[in-house]
Coordinates of C-alpha atoms in Angstrom, one line a residue:
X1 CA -26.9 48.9 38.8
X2 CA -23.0 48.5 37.0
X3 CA -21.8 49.3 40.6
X4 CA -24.2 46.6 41.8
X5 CA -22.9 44.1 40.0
X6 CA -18.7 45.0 40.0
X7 CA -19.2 44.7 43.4
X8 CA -20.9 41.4 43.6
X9 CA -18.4 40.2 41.0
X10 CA -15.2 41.9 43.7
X11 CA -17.0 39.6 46.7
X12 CA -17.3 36.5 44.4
X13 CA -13.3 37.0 43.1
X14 CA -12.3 37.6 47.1
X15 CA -14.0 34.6 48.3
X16 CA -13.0 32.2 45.6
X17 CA -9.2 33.5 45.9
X18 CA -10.0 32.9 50.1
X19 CA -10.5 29.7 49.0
X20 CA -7.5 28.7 46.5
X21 CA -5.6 29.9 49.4
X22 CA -6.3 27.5 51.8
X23 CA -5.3 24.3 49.5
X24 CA -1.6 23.1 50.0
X25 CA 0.8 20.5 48.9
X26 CA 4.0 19.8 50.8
X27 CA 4.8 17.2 48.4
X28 CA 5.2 18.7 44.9
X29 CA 8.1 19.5 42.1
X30 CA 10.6 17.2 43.0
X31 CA 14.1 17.8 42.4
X32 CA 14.8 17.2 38.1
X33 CA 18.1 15.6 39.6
X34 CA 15.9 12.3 41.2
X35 CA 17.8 9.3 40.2
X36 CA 16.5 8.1 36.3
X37 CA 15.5 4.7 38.0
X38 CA 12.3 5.9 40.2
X39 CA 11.4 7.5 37.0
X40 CA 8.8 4.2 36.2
X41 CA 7.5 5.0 39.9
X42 CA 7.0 8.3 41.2
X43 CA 3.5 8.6 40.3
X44 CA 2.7 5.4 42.4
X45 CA 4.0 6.1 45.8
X46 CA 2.3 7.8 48.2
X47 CA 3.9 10.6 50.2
X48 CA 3.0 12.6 53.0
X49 CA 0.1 15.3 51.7
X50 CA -1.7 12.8 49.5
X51 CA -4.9 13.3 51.8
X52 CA -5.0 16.9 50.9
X53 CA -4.7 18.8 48.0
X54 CA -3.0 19.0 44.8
X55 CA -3.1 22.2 44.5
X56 CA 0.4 24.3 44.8
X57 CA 1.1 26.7 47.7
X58 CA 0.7 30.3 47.0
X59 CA 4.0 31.8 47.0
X60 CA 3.0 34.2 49.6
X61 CA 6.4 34.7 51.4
X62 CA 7.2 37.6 49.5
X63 CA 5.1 39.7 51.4
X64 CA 7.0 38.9 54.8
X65 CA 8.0 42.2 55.6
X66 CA 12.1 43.0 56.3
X67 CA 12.7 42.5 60.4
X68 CA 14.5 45.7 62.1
X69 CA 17.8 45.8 64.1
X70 CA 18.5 47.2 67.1
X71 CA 21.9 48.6 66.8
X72 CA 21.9 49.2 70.7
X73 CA 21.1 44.6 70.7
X74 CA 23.7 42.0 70.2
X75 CA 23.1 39.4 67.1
X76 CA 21.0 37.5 69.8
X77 CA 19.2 39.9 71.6
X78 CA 18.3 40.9 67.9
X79 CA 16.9 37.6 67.0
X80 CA 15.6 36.4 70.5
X81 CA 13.7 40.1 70.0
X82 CA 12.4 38.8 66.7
X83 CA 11.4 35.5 67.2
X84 CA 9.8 36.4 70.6
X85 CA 7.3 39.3 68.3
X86 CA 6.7 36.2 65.6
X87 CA 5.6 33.7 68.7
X88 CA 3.2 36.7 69.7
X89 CA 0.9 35.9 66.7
X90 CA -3.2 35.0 67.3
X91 CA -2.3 31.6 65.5
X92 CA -0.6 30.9 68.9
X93 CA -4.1 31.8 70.7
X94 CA -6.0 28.1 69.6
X95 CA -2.9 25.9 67.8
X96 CA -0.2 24.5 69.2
X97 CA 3.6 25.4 69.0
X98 CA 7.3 24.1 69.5
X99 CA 10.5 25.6 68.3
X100 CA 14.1 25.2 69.2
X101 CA 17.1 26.8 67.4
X102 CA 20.9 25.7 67.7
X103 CA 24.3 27.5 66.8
X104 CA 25.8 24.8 65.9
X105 CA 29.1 27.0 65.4
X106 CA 29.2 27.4 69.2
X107 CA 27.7 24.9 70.0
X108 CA 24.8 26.5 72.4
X109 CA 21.3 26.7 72.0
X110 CA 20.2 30.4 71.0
X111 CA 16.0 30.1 71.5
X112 CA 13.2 27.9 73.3
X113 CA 9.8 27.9 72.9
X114 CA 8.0 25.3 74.8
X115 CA 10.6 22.8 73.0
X116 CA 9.6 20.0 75.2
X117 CA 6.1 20.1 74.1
X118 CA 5.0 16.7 73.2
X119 CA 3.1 16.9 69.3
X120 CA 2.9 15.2 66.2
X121 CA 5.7 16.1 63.8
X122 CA 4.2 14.8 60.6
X123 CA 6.7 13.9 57.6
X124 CA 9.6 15.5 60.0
X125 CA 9.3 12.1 61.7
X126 CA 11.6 11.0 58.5
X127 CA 15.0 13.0 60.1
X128 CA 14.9 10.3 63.1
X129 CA 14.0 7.5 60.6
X130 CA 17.3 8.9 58.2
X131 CA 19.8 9.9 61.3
X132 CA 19.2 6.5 63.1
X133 CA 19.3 4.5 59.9
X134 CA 22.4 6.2 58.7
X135 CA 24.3 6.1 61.9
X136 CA 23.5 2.3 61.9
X137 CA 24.1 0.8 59.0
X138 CA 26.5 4.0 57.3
X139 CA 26.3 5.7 54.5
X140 CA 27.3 2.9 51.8
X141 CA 24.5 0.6 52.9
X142 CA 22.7 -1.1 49.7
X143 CA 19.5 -2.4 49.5
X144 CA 19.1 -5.6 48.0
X145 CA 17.0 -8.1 45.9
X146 CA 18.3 -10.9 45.0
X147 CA 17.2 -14.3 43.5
X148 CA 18.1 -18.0 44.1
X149 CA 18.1 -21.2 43.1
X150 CA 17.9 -25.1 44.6
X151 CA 17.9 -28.3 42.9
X152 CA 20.2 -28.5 39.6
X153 CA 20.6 -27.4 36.2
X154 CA 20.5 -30.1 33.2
X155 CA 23.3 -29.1 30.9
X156 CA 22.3 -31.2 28.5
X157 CA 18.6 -30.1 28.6
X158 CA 18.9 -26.6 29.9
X159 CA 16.4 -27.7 32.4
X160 CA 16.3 -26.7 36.3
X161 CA 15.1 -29.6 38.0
X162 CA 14.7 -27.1 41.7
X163 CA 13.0 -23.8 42.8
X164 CA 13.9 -20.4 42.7
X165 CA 13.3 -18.0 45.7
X166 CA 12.9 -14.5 45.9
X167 CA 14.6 -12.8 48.2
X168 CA 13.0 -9.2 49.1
X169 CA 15.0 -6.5 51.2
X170 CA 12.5 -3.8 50.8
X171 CA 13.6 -1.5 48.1
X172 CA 11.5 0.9 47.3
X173 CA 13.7 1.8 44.2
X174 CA 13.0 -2.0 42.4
X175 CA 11.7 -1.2 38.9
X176 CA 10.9 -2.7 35.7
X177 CA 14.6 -2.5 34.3
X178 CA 15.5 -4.3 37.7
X179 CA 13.1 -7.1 37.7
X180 CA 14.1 -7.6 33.8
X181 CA 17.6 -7.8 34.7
X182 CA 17.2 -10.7 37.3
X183 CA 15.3 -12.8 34.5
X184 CA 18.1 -12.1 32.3
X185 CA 20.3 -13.3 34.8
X186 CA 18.2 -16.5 35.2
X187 CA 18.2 -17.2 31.6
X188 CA 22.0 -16.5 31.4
X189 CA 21.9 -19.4 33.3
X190 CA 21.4 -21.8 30.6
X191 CA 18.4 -22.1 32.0
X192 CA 14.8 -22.6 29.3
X193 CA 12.8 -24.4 31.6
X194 CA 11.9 -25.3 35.3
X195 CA 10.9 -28.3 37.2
X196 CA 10.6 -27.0 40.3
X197 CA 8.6 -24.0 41.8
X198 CA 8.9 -20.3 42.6
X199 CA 9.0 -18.9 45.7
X200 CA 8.8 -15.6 46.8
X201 CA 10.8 -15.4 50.1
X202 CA 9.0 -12.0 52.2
X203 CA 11.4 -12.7 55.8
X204 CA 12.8 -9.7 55.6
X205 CA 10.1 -8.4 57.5
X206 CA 6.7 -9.3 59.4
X207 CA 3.9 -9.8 57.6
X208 CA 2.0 -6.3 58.8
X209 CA 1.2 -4.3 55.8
X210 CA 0.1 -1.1 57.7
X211 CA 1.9 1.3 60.3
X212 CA 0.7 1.6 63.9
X213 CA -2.0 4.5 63.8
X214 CA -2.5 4.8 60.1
X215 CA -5.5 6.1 59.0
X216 CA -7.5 3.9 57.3
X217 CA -8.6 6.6 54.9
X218 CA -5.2 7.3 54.0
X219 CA -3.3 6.5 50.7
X220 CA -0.7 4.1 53.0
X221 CA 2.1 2.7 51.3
X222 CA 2.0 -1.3 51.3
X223 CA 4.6 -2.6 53.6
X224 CA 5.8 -5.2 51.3
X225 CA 9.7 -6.6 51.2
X226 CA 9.7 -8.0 48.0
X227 CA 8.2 -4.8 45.3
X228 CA 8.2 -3.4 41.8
X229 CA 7.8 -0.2 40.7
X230 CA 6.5 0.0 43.9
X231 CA 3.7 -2.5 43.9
X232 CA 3.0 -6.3 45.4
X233 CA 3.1 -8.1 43.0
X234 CA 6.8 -9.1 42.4
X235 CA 6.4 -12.6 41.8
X236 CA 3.4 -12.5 39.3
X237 CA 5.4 -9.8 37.2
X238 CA 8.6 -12.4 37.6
X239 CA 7.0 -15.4 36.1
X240 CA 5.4 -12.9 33.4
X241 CA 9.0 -11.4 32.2
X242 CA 10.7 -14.8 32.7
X243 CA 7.8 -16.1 30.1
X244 CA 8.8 -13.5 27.9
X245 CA 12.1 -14.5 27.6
X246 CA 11.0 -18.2 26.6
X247 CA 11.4 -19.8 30.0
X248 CA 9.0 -22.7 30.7
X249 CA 8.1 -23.0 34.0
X250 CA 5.9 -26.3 35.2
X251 CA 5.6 -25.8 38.4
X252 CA 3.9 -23.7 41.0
X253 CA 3.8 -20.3 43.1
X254 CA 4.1 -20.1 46.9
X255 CA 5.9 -18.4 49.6
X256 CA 8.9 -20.1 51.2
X257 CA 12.1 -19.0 53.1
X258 CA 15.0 -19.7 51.3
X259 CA 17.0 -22.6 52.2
X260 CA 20.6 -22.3 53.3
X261 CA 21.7 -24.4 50.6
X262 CA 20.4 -22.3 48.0
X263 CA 23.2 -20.8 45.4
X264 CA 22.6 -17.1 44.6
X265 CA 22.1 -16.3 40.7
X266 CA 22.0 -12.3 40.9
X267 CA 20.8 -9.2 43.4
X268 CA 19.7 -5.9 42.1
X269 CA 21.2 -3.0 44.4
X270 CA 20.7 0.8 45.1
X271 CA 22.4 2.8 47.9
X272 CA 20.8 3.6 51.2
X273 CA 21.9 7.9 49.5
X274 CA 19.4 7.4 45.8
X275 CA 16.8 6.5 48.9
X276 CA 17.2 9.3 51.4
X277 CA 17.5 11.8 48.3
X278 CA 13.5 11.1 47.5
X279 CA 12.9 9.8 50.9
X280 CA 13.5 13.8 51.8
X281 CA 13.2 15.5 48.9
X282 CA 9.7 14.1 47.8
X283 CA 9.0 13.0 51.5
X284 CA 7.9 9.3 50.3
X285 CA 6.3 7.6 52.3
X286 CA 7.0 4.0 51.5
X287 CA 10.5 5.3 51.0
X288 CA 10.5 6.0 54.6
X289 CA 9.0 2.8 55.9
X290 CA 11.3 0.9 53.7
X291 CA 14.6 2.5 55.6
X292 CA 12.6 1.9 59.1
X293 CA 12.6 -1.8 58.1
X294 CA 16.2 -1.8 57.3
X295 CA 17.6 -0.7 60.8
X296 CA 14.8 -3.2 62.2
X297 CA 16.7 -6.0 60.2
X298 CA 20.0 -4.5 61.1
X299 CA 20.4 -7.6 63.2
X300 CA 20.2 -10.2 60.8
X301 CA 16.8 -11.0 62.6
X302 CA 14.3 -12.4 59.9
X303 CA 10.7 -11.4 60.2
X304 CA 11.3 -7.9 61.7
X305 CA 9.2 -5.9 63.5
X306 CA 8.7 -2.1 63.5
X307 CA 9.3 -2.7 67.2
X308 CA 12.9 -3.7 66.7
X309 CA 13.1 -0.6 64.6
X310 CA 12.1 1.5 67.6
X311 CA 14.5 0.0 69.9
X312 CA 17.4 1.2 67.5
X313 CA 16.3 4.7 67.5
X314 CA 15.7 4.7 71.1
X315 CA 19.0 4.0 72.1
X316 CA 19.9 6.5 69.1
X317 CA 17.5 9.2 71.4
X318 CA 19.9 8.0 74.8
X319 CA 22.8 8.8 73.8
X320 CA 22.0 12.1 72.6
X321 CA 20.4 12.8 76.6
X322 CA 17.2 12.6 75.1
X323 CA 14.8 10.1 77.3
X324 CA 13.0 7.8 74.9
X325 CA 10.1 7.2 77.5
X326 CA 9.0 10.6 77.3
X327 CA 8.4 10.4 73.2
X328 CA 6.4 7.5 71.5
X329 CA 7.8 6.5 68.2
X330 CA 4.9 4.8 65.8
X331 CA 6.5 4.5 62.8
X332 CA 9.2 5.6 60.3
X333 CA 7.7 8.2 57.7
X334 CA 5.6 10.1 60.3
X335 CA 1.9 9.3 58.5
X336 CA 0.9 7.7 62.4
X337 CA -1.2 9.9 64.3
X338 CA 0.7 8.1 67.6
X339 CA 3.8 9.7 67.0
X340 CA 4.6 12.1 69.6
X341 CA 7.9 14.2 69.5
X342 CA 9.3 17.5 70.7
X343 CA 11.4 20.4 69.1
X344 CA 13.9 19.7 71.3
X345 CA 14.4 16.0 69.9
X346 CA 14.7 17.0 66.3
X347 CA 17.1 19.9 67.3
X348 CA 19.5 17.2 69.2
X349 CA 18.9 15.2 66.4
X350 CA 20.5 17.1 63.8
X351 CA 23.2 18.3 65.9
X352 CA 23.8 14.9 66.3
X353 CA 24.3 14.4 62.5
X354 CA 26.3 17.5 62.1
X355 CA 28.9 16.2 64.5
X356 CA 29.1 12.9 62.2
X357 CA 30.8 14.4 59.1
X358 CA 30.3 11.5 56.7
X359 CA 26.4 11.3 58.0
X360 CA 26.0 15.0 58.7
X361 CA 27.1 15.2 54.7
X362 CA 24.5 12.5 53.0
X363 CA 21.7 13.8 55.4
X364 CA 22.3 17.3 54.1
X365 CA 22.6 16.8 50.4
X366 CA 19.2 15.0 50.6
X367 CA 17.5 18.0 52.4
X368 CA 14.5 20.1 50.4
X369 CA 16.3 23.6 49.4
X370 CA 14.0 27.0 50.1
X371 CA 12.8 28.1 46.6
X372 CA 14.6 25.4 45.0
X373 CA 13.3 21.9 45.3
X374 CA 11.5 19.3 46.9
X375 CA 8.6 20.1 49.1
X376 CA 10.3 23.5 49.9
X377 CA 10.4 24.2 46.2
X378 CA 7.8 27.1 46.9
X379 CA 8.4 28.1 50.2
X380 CA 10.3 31.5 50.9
X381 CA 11.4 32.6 47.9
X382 CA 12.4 36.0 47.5
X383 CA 13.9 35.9 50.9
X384 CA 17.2 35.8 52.9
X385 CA 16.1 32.0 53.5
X386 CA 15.8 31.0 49.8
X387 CA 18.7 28.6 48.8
X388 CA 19.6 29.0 52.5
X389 CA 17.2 26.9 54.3
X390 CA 17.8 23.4 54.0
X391 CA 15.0 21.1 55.8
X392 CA 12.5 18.5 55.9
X393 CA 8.7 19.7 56.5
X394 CA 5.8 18.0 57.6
X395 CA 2.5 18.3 56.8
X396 CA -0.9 15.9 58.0
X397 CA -4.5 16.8 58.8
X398 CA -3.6 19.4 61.6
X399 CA -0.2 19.3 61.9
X400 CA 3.3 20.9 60.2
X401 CA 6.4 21.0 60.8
X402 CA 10.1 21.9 59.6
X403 CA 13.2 21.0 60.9
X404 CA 16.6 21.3 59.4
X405 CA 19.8 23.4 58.9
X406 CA 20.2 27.4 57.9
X407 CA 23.2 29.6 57.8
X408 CA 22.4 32.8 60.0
X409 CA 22.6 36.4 59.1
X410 CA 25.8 36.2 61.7
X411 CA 27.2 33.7 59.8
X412 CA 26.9 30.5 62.1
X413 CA 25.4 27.6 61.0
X414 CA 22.2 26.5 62.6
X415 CA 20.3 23.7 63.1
X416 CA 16.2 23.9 63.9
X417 CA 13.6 22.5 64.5
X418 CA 9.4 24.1 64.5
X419 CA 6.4 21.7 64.9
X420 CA 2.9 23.6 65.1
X421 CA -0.6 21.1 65.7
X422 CA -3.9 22.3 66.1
X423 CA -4.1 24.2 63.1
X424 CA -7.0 24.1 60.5
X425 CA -5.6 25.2 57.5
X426 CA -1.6 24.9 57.0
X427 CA -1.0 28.0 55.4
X428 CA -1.0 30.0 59.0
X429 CA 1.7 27.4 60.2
X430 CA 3.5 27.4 57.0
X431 CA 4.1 31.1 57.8
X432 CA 4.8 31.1 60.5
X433 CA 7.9 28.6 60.0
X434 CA 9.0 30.9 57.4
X435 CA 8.8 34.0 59.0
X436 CA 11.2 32.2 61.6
X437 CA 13.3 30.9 59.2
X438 CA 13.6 34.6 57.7
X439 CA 14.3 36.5 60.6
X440 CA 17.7 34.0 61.2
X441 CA 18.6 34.3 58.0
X442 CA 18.5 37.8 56.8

């Protein structure tokens, strides 16, 4: 009867741990060096496993066992030997795979596995978002938020007889602290009441709050230019703080592009770098989409479209010999399930950045770190690839994906790129981009 029931009580612990070890998270433990001003908002933005669960990855990549050396094999033949015996795995049998892998030392690819393979990359969809956007507007881009004023200010009175207008550029970043320094601004001013209304001025971009081929199911991000603490509601929380401050306001609220005759009273910056670094790191979604919308306004054009922002990164994809009509781009964090993309684009991608030195150097310091931080945080530690492997993963219903930069066992630096779809669980795929990663690096 005992052994009845310890082994009842063996079956019940097997299947529950069966269980815990099909629950991921490719979003958790963010690097402790994030910028102190997301602080207010990092629990409200979405980013790109917030449909699945909380629950941290198993650290199983201890268990990848060490890969063998041919002495009688070249470096290549070695790896090309290893990679071919990972890509023989049943996970290959009913899912989905595409990997590429550049020396980016010589300057040659080094492997191919169906790298043309059209699939969904998930959250790697941010490196073309971040390369293109980067190579646009360069490294020492800000984005801005900025209010003005019409109309004039009664010395005498301290009264405003005009509007102010609210200029949003999109910045995911705006907090609290932000918003109180533009009403301190306005107050500085000489300003204790208003006659006039306020506007809040959203031309930065169209009025579409959702991505092409979002779920509806999904925890999207709103696609709002003018945010707090990444919320829509900038203009209500405006008139609240400027209250606070004793500001009497006797007018209205509306929306309303800003005249060119108004006179600028203060913007609130941060750099298109303290964006990447979560935009990567923490793969944030509304991060992302708020850098798509920048290279769509690149132009100056008001009101712009997530199809502006395509036409930017397709040009991007030409001059790399990479035909844009053979991809479709959907949006800029990779949460559309329209987005269709090969190994081979990411590759040329980042070996596109690495010949850029002063791109090649912000993309990489933003980059998730194997067994360090970001969503890689618990990914192949106790491996050759830990604090090697420096790359942006991917993870929706069905799909991962990891692309990025390693330093081989050879000593050349590499860039890759390793999409899987079709899988039901991640952790299969997950391993199988590790075990790659691995048998380059060690």
């Amino acid at each position: 009867m005992k052994l009845h029931y310890i082994a009842a009580a063996t079956i019940s612990l097997i299947f529950n741990l069966s269980i815990q070890a099909q629950k991921y998270n490719d979003s958790t433990n963010v690097s402790s060096s994030q910028p102190s001003q997301t602080t207010s908002i990092l629990q409200n933005n979405p980013t790109e496993t917030d449909s699945i669960s909380s629950v941290e990855e198993e650290d199983t990549d201890s268990i990848i066992p060490p890969f063998t050396t041919d002495s009688c094999l070249n470096w290549k033949e070695n790896i090309t030997t290893r990679l071919n015996n990972i890509l023989k795995s049943p996970l290959l049998e009913t899912t989905q795979a595409s990997v590429m892998v550049w020396d980016l030392t010589d300057d040659v690819p080094i492997f191919q596995f169906r790298e043309r393979l059209h699939l969904r990359p998930a959250s790697t969809m941010k490196c073309l978002t971040a390369i293109a956007t980067l190579d646009k507007l360069g490294t020492d881009y800000n984005f801005k938020t900025s209010v003005y004023y019409t109309g004039e200010i009664d010395d005498s009175t301290q009264v405003l007889r005009g509007d102010l207008y609210c200029v949003g550029g999109m910045d995911p970043m705006f907090s609290s602290s932000n918003m109180t320094e533009l009403a301190h601004a306005v107050r500085n001013l000489g300003v204790k009441s208003i006659e006039g209304n306020i506007y809040a001025d959203p031309s930065f971009k169209d009025r579409d709050r959702l991505g092409e081929g979002w779920c509806w199911d999904d925890k999207n991000p709103t696609l709002s230019p003018l945010l707090v603490d990444g919320k829509d509601n900038f203009i209500y929380r405006f008139t609240r703080k400027l209250e606070e401050l004793g500001i009497l306001m006797n007018g209205s609220t509306d929306e309303r592009q800003t005249p060119a005759n108004a006179r600028l009273i203060a913007t609130q910056t941060h750099s298109i770098q303290q964006v990447l670094h979560r935009m990567m790191k923490a793969s944030d979604n509304l991060y992302a989409e708020s850098m798509f919308y920048q290279l769509a306004a690149s132009g100056g054009t008001r009101w712009a479209s997530a199809k502006l922002a395509r036409l930017y990164e397709k040009a991007l994809l030409s001059r790399i010999g990479i035909n844009p009509h053979h991809y479709y781009i959907a949006d800029g964090s990779g949460l559309s399930l329209y987005n269709y993309v090969s190994a081979e684009l990411e590759t040329k991608l980042l070996r596109y950045a690495y010949q850029h030195s002063d791109l090649y150097e912000a993309y990489l310091k933003a980059q998730p770190i194997a067994g360090v931080d970001g969503t890689l945080k618990s990914r192949m530690r106790h491996t050759a690839a830990a604090g090697n492997v420096r790359a942006k993963t991917g993870t929706l219903k069905g799909v991962s994906s990891l692309a990025g930069y390693l330093t081989a066992s050879n000593g050349h630096l590499l860039c890759f790129a390793i999409i899987n779809n079709g899988g039901l669980t991640h952790g299969p795929m997950r391993s199988l981009q590790n075990k790659i990663c691995v048998a380059l690096c060690q």
